[in-house]
C-alpha cells in the first residue's frame, strides 16, 4: 500500500471536467485494433452512503503486449477488468484479471484544494503496515522517454485561456489555484516467492501512469476548460464509442444510459481517475536537457530457470494509473 499525492494548478471544481476529458482522450489515443480500453458500461449509480455517482466497467486488452512465450499460455483474448465508482470528489477503482486470480489493484482517490498537506485524508486509523507517502511533481518528475511530448512539457507550457504556467521549480508553493489528488493504492500479487518483487514493481509503474495522466490533464486544459458537464459527457460518450470501434469490438459493447443503477449493484464507490495506458509509439520527441528525477525500471526479470535471461515486460497499464523515485 502506498499513498500518492499529485498537485495540479487547477481547482477541484475545474478538475471534475478535466478528469473526464483526460481519461477519454488518453484512452482513445493509446488504443489500436485489438489493444486498448473497451468501455462495457457507463451509467449513473446510486449509493446509499455517497449518493448519486457514475459506474463504469472497462476491459483493457493486453495480449499483444505480452512476450511471445506468455501469449502461448494465456487466453487469446486477454484483458484486465476495471470497475470504477465515481462520487466526485471521492472515487474508487478496482482492477482484476480472471487469468491471475491472486492479482488485484485497488485505488481510493480523494481531491482537495490544497498542496497535499492533509495527512489524515484517508482517516487516522492505524493500519497493519505503515503507508509510504509519495509526492509526484507533474512538471519536474521524469516520465519514460517513450511518453514524452514537447507540447505536454509543463516546464515550458503556458495555458492561453487560464494564463497558468509556465511551472517553474518550486511552483507548488506559490501556485494559485492549486489542488491535490490523493490516491491510496493497494497492489496484491499473492504468489509465494514473487509477491514482494512484483508488488513493488507494479507500484513503480503505477506512479508513471499517474504522473502522465495528471500532466496531460493540465497540458490539455485549453481544450476542456470551457466545457459544461453535459458537453464533456457527450465528448466522453462519442470518444468511448470511437475507441471501441478502433479496438475492433463489433458492434461496440458500450452501454450508456440515464437510468441509475440500484445501490444493490455491489461494489465500492468511484470511477477511474487516471487513465490506463498501453504502449505508445516510439516516435515521441526526446526530452529537453533539464535533469529530472529517475523513475521506474521498464522491465522486471522473474526467476524462471527456463527463462533465466528473459526480461518480462509488464504492460504499461500496470505502470495507471501509473508515473514513479528512488527507493
PDB file of C-alpha atoms in Angstrom:
ATOM      1  CA  UNK A   1       0.000   0.000   0.000  1.00  0.00           C
ATOM      2  CA  UNK A   2       1.260   3.470  -0.956  1.00  0.00           C
ATOM      3  CA  UNK A   3      -0.316   6.920  -0.883  1.00  0.00           C
ATOM      4  CA  UNK A   4       0.383   9.183  -3.857  1.00  0.00           C
ATOM      5  CA  UNK A   5      -0.145  12.947  -3.722  1.00  0.00           C
ATOM      6  CA  UNK A   6      -0.230  14.790  -7.069  1.00  0.00           C
ATOM      7  CA  UNK A   7      -0.716  18.584  -7.109  1.00  0.00           C
ATOM      8  CA  UNK A   8      -2.097  20.437 -10.146  1.00  0.00           C
ATOM      9  CA  UNK A   9      -2.605  24.167 -10.955  1.00  0.00           C
ATOM     10  CA  UNK A  10      -6.376  23.671 -11.020  1.00  0.00           C
ATOM     11  CA  UNK A  11      -9.292  23.758  -8.601  1.00  0.00           C
ATOM     12  CA  UNK A  12     -11.210  20.643  -7.573  1.00  0.00           C
ATOM     13  CA  UNK A  13     -14.292  22.109  -9.263  1.00  0.00           C
ATOM     14  CA  UNK A  14     -12.421  22.587 -12.557  1.00  0.00           C
ATOM     15  CA  UNK A  15     -10.851  19.135 -12.487  1.00  0.00           C
ATOM     16  CA  UNK A  16     -14.233  17.419 -12.378  1.00  0.00           C
ATOM     17  CA  UNK A  17     -14.498  18.281 -16.086  1.00  0.00           C
ATOM     18  CA  UNK A  18     -10.790  17.875 -16.811  1.00  0.00           C
ATOM     19  CA  UNK A  19     -10.658  14.385 -15.332  1.00  0.00           C
ATOM     20  CA  UNK A  20     -13.418  13.059 -17.602  1.00  0.00           C
ATOM     21  CA  UNK A  21     -11.928  14.714 -20.685  1.00  0.00           C
ATOM     22  CA  UNK A  22      -8.388  13.470 -19.983  1.00  0.00           C
ATOM     23  CA  UNK A  23      -9.407   9.847 -19.360  1.00  0.00           C
ATOM     24  CA  UNK A  24     -11.467   9.664 -22.563  1.00  0.00           C
ATOM     25  CA  UNK A  25      -8.887  11.324 -24.812  1.00  0.00           C
ATOM     26  CA  UNK A  26      -5.945   9.365 -23.356  1.00  0.00           C
ATOM     27  CA  UNK A  27      -7.710   6.016 -23.699  1.00  0.00           C
ATOM     28  CA  UNK A  28      -8.565   6.765 -27.324  1.00  0.00           C
ATOM     29  CA  UNK A  29      -5.009   7.876 -28.185  1.00  0.00           C
ATOM     30  CA  UNK A  30      -3.445   4.761 -26.659  1.00  0.00           C
ATOM     31  CA  UNK A  31      -5.832   2.241 -28.242  1.00  0.00           C
ATOM     32  CA  UNK A  32      -5.416   0.383 -31.526  1.00  0.00           C
ATOM     33  CA  UNK A  33      -7.083  -2.581 -33.204  1.00  0.00           C
ATOM     34  CA  UNK A  34      -7.108  -5.492 -30.767  1.00  0.00           C
ATOM     35  CA  UNK A  35      -5.454  -3.487 -27.988  1.00  0.00           C
ATOM     36  CA  UNK A  36      -6.631  -0.782 -25.636  1.00  0.00           C
ATOM     37  CA  UNK A  37      -9.594   0.133 -23.448  1.00  0.00           C
ATOM     38  CA  UNK A  38     -13.106  -1.084 -24.296  1.00  0.00           C
ATOM     39  CA  UNK A  39     -15.973   0.533 -22.373  1.00  0.00           C
ATOM     40  CA  UNK A  40     -18.572  -2.060 -21.367  1.00  0.00           C
ATOM     41  CA  UNK A  41     -20.782   0.037 -19.080  1.00  0.00           C
ATOM     42  CA  UNK A  42     -21.014   3.724 -18.196  1.00  0.00           C
ATOM     43  CA  UNK A  43     -24.138   4.714 -16.324  1.00  0.00           C
ATOM     44  CA  UNK A  44     -25.452   6.552 -13.248  1.00  0.00           C
ATOM     45  CA  UNK A  45     -25.173   4.743  -9.940  1.00  0.00           C
ATOM     46  CA  UNK A  46     -26.942   5.499  -6.654  1.00  0.00           C
ATOM     47  CA  UNK A  47     -25.188   4.634  -3.396  1.00  0.00           C
ATOM     48  CA  UNK A  48     -26.926   4.915  -0.006  1.00  0.00           C
ATOM     49  CA  UNK A  49     -23.814   6.428   1.622  1.00  0.00           C
ATOM     50  CA  UNK A  50     -22.231   8.543  -1.136  1.00  0.00           C
ATOM     51  CA  UNK A  51     -25.333   9.476  -3.119  1.00  0.00           C
ATOM     52  CA  UNK A  52     -25.501   9.901  -6.891  1.00  0.00           C
ATOM     53  CA  UNK A  53     -22.448   8.847  -8.868  1.00  0.00           C
ATOM     54  CA  UNK A  54     -21.306   7.139 -12.055  1.00  0.00           C
ATOM     55  CA  UNK A  55     -20.368   3.475 -12.538  1.00  0.00           C
ATOM     56  CA  UNK A  56     -18.045   2.374 -15.333  1.00  0.00           C
ATOM     57  CA  UNK A  57     -16.750  -1.037 -16.355  1.00  0.00           C
ATOM     58  CA  UNK A  58     -13.941  -1.377 -18.867  1.00  0.00           C
ATOM     59  CA  UNK A  59     -11.844  -4.130 -20.403  1.00  0.00           C
ATOM     60  CA  UNK A  60      -8.188  -3.383 -21.009  1.00  0.00           C
ATOM     61  CA  UNK A  61      -6.890  -5.727 -23.741  1.00  0.00           C
ATOM     62  CA  UNK A  62      -3.238  -6.635 -23.347  1.00  0.00           C
ATOM     63  CA  UNK A  63      -2.470  -9.814 -25.289  1.00  0.00           C
ATOM     64  CA  UNK A  64      -0.210  -8.243 -27.916  1.00  0.00           C
ATOM     65  CA  UNK A  65       1.766  -6.518 -25.149  1.00  0.00           C
ATOM     66  CA  UNK A  66       2.878  -9.826 -23.657  1.00  0.00           C
ATOM     67  CA  UNK A  67       6.105 -11.614 -24.668  1.00  0.00           C
ATOM     68  CA  UNK A  68       5.643 -14.482 -27.135  1.00  0.00           C
ATOM     69  CA  UNK A  69       6.169 -17.202 -24.521  1.00  0.00           C
ATOM     70  CA  UNK A  70       3.431 -15.668 -22.324  1.00  0.00           C
ATOM     71  CA  UNK A  71       0.995 -15.401 -25.248  1.00  0.00           C
ATOM     72  CA  UNK A  72       1.401 -19.150 -25.745  1.00  0.00           C
ATOM     73  CA  UNK A  73      -0.094 -19.898 -22.326  1.00  0.00           C
ATOM     74  CA  UNK A  74      -2.677 -17.150 -21.783  1.00  0.00           C
ATOM     75  CA  UNK A  75      -6.091 -16.974 -23.475  1.00  0.00           C
ATOM     76  CA  UNK A  76      -6.083 -15.402 -26.937  1.00  0.00           C
ATOM     77  CA  UNK A  77      -8.383 -12.637 -25.673  1.00  0.00           C
ATOM     78  CA  UNK A  78      -6.533 -11.488 -22.560  1.00  0.00           C
ATOM     79  CA  UNK A  79      -7.824  -8.471 -20.667  1.00  0.00           C
ATOM     80  CA  UNK A  80      -7.925  -6.785 -17.277  1.00  0.00           C
ATOM     81  CA  UNK A  81     -11.310  -5.707 -15.893  1.00  0.00           C
ATOM     82  CA  UNK A  82     -11.605  -2.196 -14.472  1.00  0.00           C
ATOM     83  CA  UNK A  83     -14.622  -1.345 -12.322  1.00  0.00           C
ATOM     84  CA  UNK A  84     -14.975   2.193 -11.052  1.00  0.00           C
ATOM     85  CA  UNK A  85     -17.418   4.168  -8.926  1.00  0.00           C
ATOM     86  CA  UNK A  86     -17.192   7.955  -9.212  1.00  0.00           C
ATOM     87  CA  UNK A  87     -18.686  10.105  -6.454  1.00  0.00           C
ATOM     88  CA  UNK A  88     -16.505  13.088  -7.243  1.00  0.00           C
ATOM     89  CA  UNK A  89     -14.520  14.296  -5.354  1.00  0.00           C
ATOM     90  CA  UNK A  90     -14.313  10.724  -3.989  1.00  0.00           C
ATOM     91  CA  UNK A  91     -13.697   7.688  -6.204  1.00  0.00           C
ATOM     92  CA  UNK A  92     -12.721   4.020  -6.022  1.00  0.00           C
ATOM     93  CA  UNK A  93     -11.294   1.962  -8.874  1.00  0.00           C
ATOM     94  CA  UNK A  94     -10.522  -1.766  -8.927  1.00  0.00           C
ATOM     95  CA  UNK A  95      -8.570  -3.904 -11.404  1.00  0.00           C
ATOM     96  CA  UNK A  96      -8.783  -7.682 -11.579  1.00  0.00           C
ATOM     97  CA  UNK A  97      -7.776 -10.374 -14.052  1.00  0.00           C
ATOM     98  CA  UNK A  98      -9.572 -13.717 -14.305  1.00  0.00           C
ATOM     99  CA  UNK A  99      -6.383 -15.378 -15.565  1.00  0.00           C
ATOM    100  CA  UNK A 100      -4.485 -14.174 -12.465  1.00  0.00           C
ATOM    101  CA  UNK A 101      -6.998 -14.558  -9.613  1.00  0.00           C
ATOM    102  CA  UNK A 102      -4.418 -13.642  -6.971  1.00  0.00           C
ATOM    103  CA  UNK A 103      -3.602 -10.302  -8.611  1.00  0.00           C
ATOM    104  CA  UNK A 104      -5.541  -7.088  -7.925  1.00  0.00           C
ATOM    105  CA  UNK A 105      -5.127  -3.310  -7.738  1.00  0.00           C
ATOM    106  CA  UNK A 106      -7.374  -1.136  -5.552  1.00  0.00           C
ATOM    107  CA  UNK A 107      -7.234   2.679  -5.810  1.00  0.00           C
ATOM    108  CA  UNK A 108      -9.106   5.015  -3.483  1.00  0.00           C
ATOM    109  CA  UNK A 109      -8.993   8.679  -4.515  1.00  0.00           C
ATOM    110  CA  UNK A 110      -9.920  11.964  -2.850  1.00  0.00           C
ATOM    111  CA  UNK A 111      -9.437  15.507  -4.161  1.00  0.00           C
ATOM    112  CA  UNK A 112      -8.909  18.659  -2.087  1.00  0.00           C
ATOM    113  CA  UNK A 113      -7.970  22.270  -2.752  1.00  0.00           C
ATOM    114  CA  UNK A 114      -4.596  22.264  -1.003  1.00  0.00           C
ATOM    115  CA  UNK A 115      -0.893  21.499  -1.577  1.00  0.00           C
ATOM    116  CA  UNK A 116      -1.021  17.885  -0.424  1.00  0.00           C
ATOM    117  CA  UNK A 117      -0.855  18.827   3.242  1.00  0.00           C
ATOM    118  CA  UNK A 118      -3.712  16.678   4.576  1.00  0.00           C
ATOM    119  CA  UNK A 119      -2.019  13.750   6.284  1.00  0.00           C
ATOM    120  CA  UNK A 120      -5.282  12.230   7.522  1.00  0.00           C
ATOM    121  CA  UNK A 121      -7.409  12.428   4.386  1.00  0.00           C
ATOM    122  CA  UNK A 122      -7.931   8.642   4.420  1.00  0.00           C
ATOM    123  CA  UNK A 123      -8.596   8.536   8.156  1.00  0.00           C
ATOM    124  CA  UNK A 124      -6.261   8.237  11.086  1.00  0.00           C
ATOM    125  CA  UNK A 125      -6.947   4.603  11.919  1.00  0.00           C
ATOM    126  CA  UNK A 126      -3.780   2.518  12.363  1.00  0.00           C
ATOM    127  CA  UNK A 127      -3.085   0.068   9.512  1.00  0.00           C
ATOM    128  CA  UNK A 128      -1.358  -3.283   9.530  1.00  0.00           C
ATOM    129  CA  UNK A 129       1.670  -1.687   7.879  1.00  0.00           C
ATOM    130  CA  UNK A 130       2.929   1.885   7.637  1.00  0.00           C
ATOM    131  CA  UNK A 131       1.829   3.584   4.412  1.00  0.00           C
ATOM    132  CA  UNK A 132       4.577   5.188   2.346  1.00  0.00           C
ATOM    133  CA  UNK A 133       3.658   8.663   1.058  1.00  0.00           C
ATOM    134  CA  UNK A 134       4.963   9.587  -2.421  1.00  0.00           C
ATOM    135  CA  UNK A 135       4.736  13.158  -3.747  1.00  0.00           C
ATOM    136  CA  UNK A 136       4.546  13.394  -7.549  1.00  0.00           C
ATOM    137  CA  UNK A 137       5.619  16.590  -9.355  1.00  0.00           C
ATOM    138  CA  UNK A 138       3.823  16.801 -12.731  1.00  0.00           C
ATOM    139  CA  UNK A 139       6.374  19.310 -14.080  1.00  0.00           C
ATOM    140  CA  UNK A 140       9.753  18.018 -12.889  1.00  0.00           C
ATOM    141  CA  UNK A 141       9.456  14.282 -12.219  1.00  0.00           C
ATOM    142  CA  UNK A 142      10.801  12.155 -15.049  1.00  0.00           C
ATOM    143  CA  UNK A 143       8.475  10.139 -17.283  1.00  0.00           C
ATOM    144  CA  UNK A 144       9.567   7.292 -19.585  1.00  0.00           C
ATOM    145  CA  UNK A 145      11.067   8.749 -22.750  1.00  0.00           C
ATOM    146  CA  UNK A 146       8.521   6.993 -24.976  1.00  0.00           C
ATOM    147  CA  UNK A 147       5.724   9.026 -23.328  1.00  0.00           C
ATOM    148  CA  UNK A 148       7.404  12.421 -23.748  1.00  0.00           C
ATOM    149  CA  UNK A 149       5.794  15.125 -25.894  1.00  0.00           C
ATOM    150  CA  UNK A 150       7.179  18.637 -26.047  1.00  0.00           C
ATOM    151  CA  UNK A 151       3.634  20.070 -26.099  1.00  0.00           C
ATOM    152  CA  UNK A 152       2.981  18.360 -22.738  1.00  0.00           C
ATOM    153  CA  UNK A 153       6.212  19.512 -21.055  1.00  0.00           C
ATOM    154  CA  UNK A 154       4.874  21.683 -18.242  1.00  0.00           C
ATOM    155  CA  UNK A 155       8.264  23.346 -17.711  1.00  0.00           C
ATOM    156  CA  UNK A 156       7.523  25.236 -20.934  1.00  0.00           C
ATOM    157  CA  UNK A 157       3.728  25.038 -21.348  1.00  0.00           C
ATOM    158  CA  UNK A 158       1.548  28.101 -20.749  1.00  0.00           C
ATOM    159  CA  UNK A 159      -2.247  27.981 -20.936  1.00  0.00           C
ATOM    160  CA  UNK A 160      -3.697  30.683 -23.171  1.00  0.00           C
ATOM    161  CA  UNK A 161      -7.203  30.501 -21.695  1.00  0.00           C
ATOM    162  CA  UNK A 162      -6.296  30.364 -17.991  1.00  0.00           C
ATOM    163  CA  UNK A 163      -2.922  32.184 -18.165  1.00  0.00           C
ATOM    164  CA  UNK A 164      -1.433  29.498 -15.890  1.00  0.00           C
ATOM    165  CA  UNK A 165       2.075  28.168 -16.372  1.00  0.00           C
ATOM    166  CA  UNK A 166       4.979  28.048 -17.049  1.00  0.00           C
ATOM    167  CA  UNK A 167       5.535  25.830 -13.959  1.00  0.00           C
ATOM    168  CA  UNK A 168       8.918  26.804 -12.528  1.00  0.00           C
ATOM    169  CA  UNK A 169      10.792  24.816  -9.877  1.00  0.00           C
ATOM    170  CA  UNK A 170       9.030  25.223  -6.533  1.00  0.00           C
ATOM    171  CA  UNK A 171       5.739  26.076  -8.300  1.00  0.00           C
ATOM    172  CA  UNK A 172       3.656  24.175  -5.745  1.00  0.00           C
ATOM    173  CA  UNK A 173       4.500  26.669  -3.001  1.00  0.00           C
ATOM    174  CA  UNK A 174       3.343  29.766  -4.919  1.00  0.00           C
ATOM    175  CA  UNK A 175       0.670  28.466  -7.323  1.00  0.00           C
ATOM    176  CA  UNK A 176      -2.928  29.667  -7.089  1.00  0.00           C
ATOM    177  CA  UNK A 177      -5.273  27.929  -7.595  1.00  0.00           C
ATOM    178  CA  UNK A 178      -3.852  24.581  -6.551  1.00  0.00           C
ATOM    179  CA  UNK A 179      -5.398  21.209  -5.761  1.00  0.00           C
ATOM    180  CA  UNK A 180      -4.140  17.789  -4.776  1.00  0.00           C
ATOM    181  CA  UNK A 181      -5.145  14.344  -5.988  1.00  0.00           C
ATOM    182  CA  UNK A 182      -4.684  11.903  -3.091  1.00  0.00           C
ATOM    183  CA  UNK A 183      -4.534   8.248  -4.139  1.00  0.00           C
ATOM    184  CA  UNK A 184      -4.309   5.302  -1.770  1.00  0.00           C
ATOM    185  CA  UNK A 185      -3.114   2.368  -3.902  1.00  0.00           C
ATOM    186  CA  UNK A 186      -3.072  -1.265  -2.793  1.00  0.00           C
ATOM    187  CA  UNK A 187      -1.400  -3.863  -5.024  1.00  0.00           C
ATOM    188  CA  UNK A 188      -1.780  -7.582  -4.287  1.00  0.00           C
ATOM    189  CA  UNK A 189       0.005 -10.457  -6.002  1.00  0.00           C
ATOM    190  CA  UNK A 190      -0.301 -13.409  -3.651  1.00  0.00           C
ATOM    191  CA  UNK A 191       2.211 -15.790  -5.186  1.00  0.00           C
ATOM    192  CA  UNK A 192       4.908 -17.128  -2.888  1.00  0.00           C
ATOM    193  CA  UNK A 193       8.397 -16.149  -3.911  1.00  0.00           C
ATOM    194  CA  UNK A 194       7.266 -13.358  -6.242  1.00  0.00           C
ATOM    195  CA  UNK A 195       4.843 -11.311  -4.141  1.00  0.00           C
ATOM    196  CA  UNK A 196       7.140  -8.569  -2.839  1.00  0.00           C
ATOM    197  CA  UNK A 197       9.115  -8.069  -6.046  1.00  0.00           C
ATOM    198  CA  UNK A 198       6.041  -7.926  -8.299  1.00  0.00           C
ATOM    199  CA  UNK A 199       4.065  -5.640  -5.968  1.00  0.00           C
ATOM    200  CA  UNK A 200       6.982  -3.199  -5.710  1.00  0.00           C
ATOM    201  CA  UNK A 201       7.480  -3.190  -9.472  1.00  0.00           C
ATOM    202  CA  UNK A 202       3.775  -2.616 -10.183  1.00  0.00           C
ATOM    203  CA  UNK A 203       3.769   0.327  -7.758  1.00  0.00           C
ATOM    204  CA  UNK A 204       6.664   1.936  -9.626  1.00  0.00           C
ATOM    205  CA  UNK A 205       4.868   1.637 -12.941  1.00  0.00           C
ATOM    206  CA  UNK A 206       1.569   2.858 -11.447  1.00  0.00           C
ATOM    207  CA  UNK A 207       3.382   6.018 -10.402  1.00  0.00           C
ATOM    208  CA  UNK A 208       4.447   6.626 -14.016  1.00  0.00           C
ATOM    209  CA  UNK A 209       0.846   6.319 -15.225  1.00  0.00           C
ATOM    210  CA  UNK A 210      -0.432   8.688 -12.522  1.00  0.00           C
ATOM    211  CA  UNK A 211       2.264  11.203 -13.452  1.00  0.00           C
ATOM    212  CA  UNK A 212       1.433  11.068 -17.157  1.00  0.00           C
ATOM    213  CA  UNK A 213      -2.336  11.327 -16.665  1.00  0.00           C
ATOM    214  CA  UNK A 214      -2.218  14.340 -14.355  1.00  0.00           C
ATOM    215  CA  UNK A 215       0.416  16.025 -16.543  1.00  0.00           C
ATOM    216  CA  UNK A 216      -1.878  15.656 -19.590  1.00  0.00           C
ATOM    217  CA  UNK A 217      -4.912  16.934 -17.682  1.00  0.00           C
ATOM    218  CA  UNK A 218      -3.204  20.335 -17.330  1.00  0.00           C
ATOM    219  CA  UNK A 219      -1.457  20.255 -20.733  1.00  0.00           C
ATOM    220  CA  UNK A 220      -4.902  19.864 -22.358  1.00  0.00           C
ATOM    221  CA  UNK A 221      -6.621  22.451 -20.132  1.00  0.00           C
ATOM    222  CA  UNK A 222      -7.368  24.835 -23.031  1.00  0.00           C
ATOM    223  CA  UNK A 223      -9.316  22.037 -24.751  1.00  0.00           C
ATOM    224  CA  UNK A 224     -11.699  21.360 -21.856  1.00  0.00           C
ATOM    225  CA  UNK A 225     -11.780  24.404 -19.533  1.00  0.00           C
ATOM    226  CA  UNK A 226     -14.859  25.928 -21.265  1.00  0.00           C
ATOM    227  CA  UNK A 227     -16.843  22.663 -21.398  1.00  0.00           C
ATOM    228  CA  UNK A 228     -20.033  22.137 -19.394  1.00  0.00           C
ATOM    229  CA  UNK A 229     -20.827  18.847 -17.677  1.00  0.00           C
ATOM    230  CA  UNK A 230     -23.251  17.970 -20.476  1.00  0.00           C
ATOM    231  CA  UNK A 231     -20.635  18.732 -23.141  1.00  0.00           C
ATOM    232  CA  UNK A 232     -17.900  16.651 -21.526  1.00  0.00           C
ATOM    233  CA  UNK A 233     -20.315  13.728 -21.042  1.00  0.00           C
ATOM    234  CA  UNK A 234     -21.214  13.894 -24.739  1.00  0.00           C
ATOM    235  CA  UNK A 235     -17.500  14.016 -25.617  1.00  0.00           C
ATOM    236  CA  UNK A 236     -16.953  11.024 -23.327  1.00  0.00           C
ATOM    237  CA  UNK A 237     -19.798   9.101 -24.982  1.00  0.00           C
ATOM    238  CA  UNK A 238     -18.603   9.781 -28.542  1.00  0.00           C
ATOM    239  CA  UNK A 239     -14.959   9.080 -27.725  1.00  0.00           C
ATOM    240  CA  UNK A 240     -15.758   5.804 -25.967  1.00  0.00           C
ATOM    241  CA  UNK A 241     -17.753   4.545 -28.940  1.00  0.00           C
ATOM    242  CA  UNK A 242     -14.953   5.562 -31.314  1.00  0.00           C
ATOM    243  CA  UNK A 243     -12.394   3.826 -29.088  1.00  0.00           C
ATOM    244  CA  UNK A 244     -14.418   0.596 -29.035  1.00  0.00           C
ATOM    245  CA  UNK A 245     -14.558   0.629 -32.844  1.00  0.00           C
ATOM    246  CA  UNK A 246     -10.831   1.402 -33.011  1.00  0.00           C
ATOM    247  CA  UNK A 247     -10.038  -1.619 -30.827  1.00  0.00           C
ATOM    248  CA  UNK A 248     -12.217  -3.810 -33.036  1.00  0.00           C
ATOM    249  CA  UNK A 249     -15.229  -4.739 -30.916  1.00  0.00           C
ATOM    250  CA  UNK A 250     -18.081  -5.107 -33.414  1.00  0.00           C
ATOM    251  CA  UNK A 251     -20.658  -3.998 -32.540  1.00  0.00           C
ATOM    252  CA  UNK A 252     -19.410  -1.705 -29.750  1.00  0.00           C
ATOM    253  CA  UNK A 253     -20.075  -3.268 -26.378  1.00  0.00           C
ATOM    254  CA  UNK A 254     -20.542   0.083 -24.660  1.00  0.00           C
ATOM    255  CA  UNK A 255     -23.776   0.602 -22.765  1.00  0.00           C
ATOM    256  CA  UNK A 256     -24.596   4.142 -21.675  1.00  0.00           C
ATOM    257  CA  UNK A 257     -27.989   5.121 -20.329  1.00  0.00           C
ATOM    258  CA  UNK A 258     -29.574   7.573 -17.949  1.00  0.00           C
ATOM    259  CA  UNK A 259     -31.172   5.054 -15.605  1.00  0.00           C
ATOM    260  CA  UNK A 260     -29.328   4.910 -12.272  1.00  0.00           C
ATOM    261  CA  UNK A 261     -28.115   1.505 -11.191  1.00  0.00           C
ATOM    262  CA  UNK A 262     -29.657   0.329  -7.908  1.00  0.00           C
ATOM    263  CA  UNK A 263     -27.437   0.518  -4.837  1.00  0.00           C
ATOM    264  CA  UNK A 264     -27.629  -3.274  -4.712  1.00  0.00           C
ATOM    265  CA  UNK A 265     -25.285  -3.352  -7.727  1.00  0.00           C
ATOM    266  CA  UNK A 266     -22.497  -4.179  -5.331  1.00  0.00           C
ATOM    267  CA  UNK A 267     -19.145  -2.528  -5.247  1.00  0.00           C
ATOM    268  CA  UNK A 268     -17.248   0.404  -3.836  1.00  0.00           C
ATOM    269  CA  UNK A 269     -17.774   3.944  -4.899  1.00  0.00           C
ATOM    270  CA  UNK A 270     -15.955   5.660  -7.699  1.00  0.00           C
ATOM    271  CA  UNK A 271     -14.659   5.972 -11.241  1.00  0.00           C
ATOM    272  CA  UNK A 272     -11.293   5.868 -12.906  1.00  0.00           C
ATOM    273  CA  UNK A 273      -9.327   8.914 -12.011  1.00  0.00           C
ATOM    274  CA  UNK A 274      -6.364   8.244 -14.097  1.00  0.00           C
ATOM    275  CA  UNK A 275      -6.073   6.607 -17.461  1.00  0.00           C
ATOM    276  CA  UNK A 276      -4.890   3.212 -18.304  1.00  0.00           C
ATOM    277  CA  UNK A 277      -2.290   3.160 -20.971  1.00  0.00           C
ATOM    278  CA  UNK A 278      -0.935   0.697 -23.471  1.00  0.00           C
ATOM    279  CA  UNK A 279       2.441   1.035 -25.189  1.00  0.00           C
ATOM    280  CA  UNK A 280       2.586   4.270 -27.202  1.00  0.00           C
ATOM    281  CA  UNK A 281       4.526   4.715 -30.435  1.00  0.00           C
ATOM    282  CA  UNK A 282       8.289   5.194 -30.358  1.00  0.00           C
ATOM    283  CA  UNK A 283       8.385   8.382 -32.398  1.00  0.00           C
ATOM    284  CA  UNK A 284       7.892  10.730 -29.441  1.00  0.00           C
ATOM    285  CA  UNK A 285      10.432  13.529 -29.121  1.00  0.00           C
ATOM    286  CA  UNK A 286      13.427  13.314 -26.810  1.00  0.00           C
ATOM    287  CA  UNK A 287      13.082  15.304 -23.557  1.00  0.00           C
ATOM    288  CA  UNK A 288      14.911  18.593 -23.114  1.00  0.00           C
ATOM    289  CA  UNK A 289      18.202  18.730 -21.254  1.00  0.00           C
ATOM    290  CA  UNK A 290      16.920  19.565 -17.815  1.00  0.00           C
ATOM    291  CA  UNK A 291      17.790  16.816 -15.342  1.00  0.00           C
ATOM    292  CA  UNK A 292      14.825  15.095 -13.770  1.00  0.00           C
ATOM    293  CA  UNK A 293      14.223  12.603 -11.038  1.00  0.00           C
ATOM    294  CA  UNK A 294      14.634   8.992 -12.030  1.00  0.00           C
ATOM    295  CA  UNK A 295      11.566   6.805 -12.333  1.00  0.00           C
ATOM    296  CA  UNK A 296      10.720   3.123 -12.547  1.00  0.00           C
ATOM    297  CA  UNK A 297      12.652   0.435 -14.398  1.00  0.00           C
ATOM    298  CA  UNK A 298      10.994  -0.690 -17.602  1.00  0.00           C
ATOM    299  CA  UNK A 299      11.355  -4.446 -17.134  1.00  0.00           C
ATOM    300  CA  UNK A 300      11.188  -6.995 -14.365  1.00  0.00           C
ATOM    301  CA  UNK A 301      13.082 -10.280 -14.635  1.00  0.00           C
ATOM    302  CA  UNK A 302      11.283 -13.184 -12.971  1.00  0.00           C
ATOM    303  CA  UNK A 303      13.220 -16.163 -11.500  1.00  0.00           C
ATOM    304  CA  UNK A 304      12.193 -18.736 -14.089  1.00  0.00           C
ATOM    305  CA  UNK A 305      15.025 -21.278 -14.524  1.00  0.00           C
ATOM    306  CA  UNK A 306      13.966 -21.987 -18.110  1.00  0.00           C
ATOM    307  CA  UNK A 307      13.939 -18.279 -18.893  1.00  0.00           C
ATOM    308  CA  UNK A 308      16.731 -17.007 -16.685  1.00  0.00           C
ATOM    309  CA  UNK A 309      17.860 -14.427 -19.233  1.00  0.00           C
ATOM    310  CA  UNK A 310      14.409 -13.327 -20.333  1.00  0.00           C
ATOM    311  CA  UNK A 311      13.025  -9.955 -19.231  1.00  0.00           C
ATOM    312  CA  UNK A 312       9.252  -9.875 -18.590  1.00  0.00           C
ATOM    313  CA  UNK A 313       7.767  -6.573 -19.679  1.00  0.00           C
ATOM    314  CA  UNK A 314       4.666  -5.647 -17.738  1.00  0.00           C
ATOM    315  CA  UNK A 315       2.101  -3.848 -19.933  1.00  0.00           C
ATOM    316  CA  UNK A 316       2.057  -0.133 -19.304  1.00  0.00           C
ATOM    317  CA  UNK A 317      -1.476  -0.381 -17.875  1.00  0.00           C
ATOM    318  CA  UNK A 318       0.101  -1.680 -14.711  1.00  0.00           C
ATOM    319  CA  UNK A 319       2.609   1.079 -14.849  1.00  0.00           C
ATOM    320  CA  UNK A 320      -2.321   3.895 -14.261  1.00  0.00           C
ATOM    321  CA  UNK A 321      -2.886   4.821 -13.157  1.00  0.00           C
ATOM    322  CA  UNK A 322       0.909   4.617 -13.400  1.00  0.00           C
ATOM    323  CA  UNK A 323       4.168   7.803 -13.067  1.00  0.00           C
ATOM    324  CA  UNK A 324       7.292   6.786 -10.159  1.00  0.00           C
ATOM    325  CA  UNK A 325      11.537   7.680  -7.350  1.00  0.00           C
ATOM    326  CA  UNK A 326      14.444   6.470  -5.650  1.00  0.00           C
ATOM    327  CA  UNK A 327      13.718   3.661  -3.214  1.00  0.00           C
TER     328      UNK A 327
END
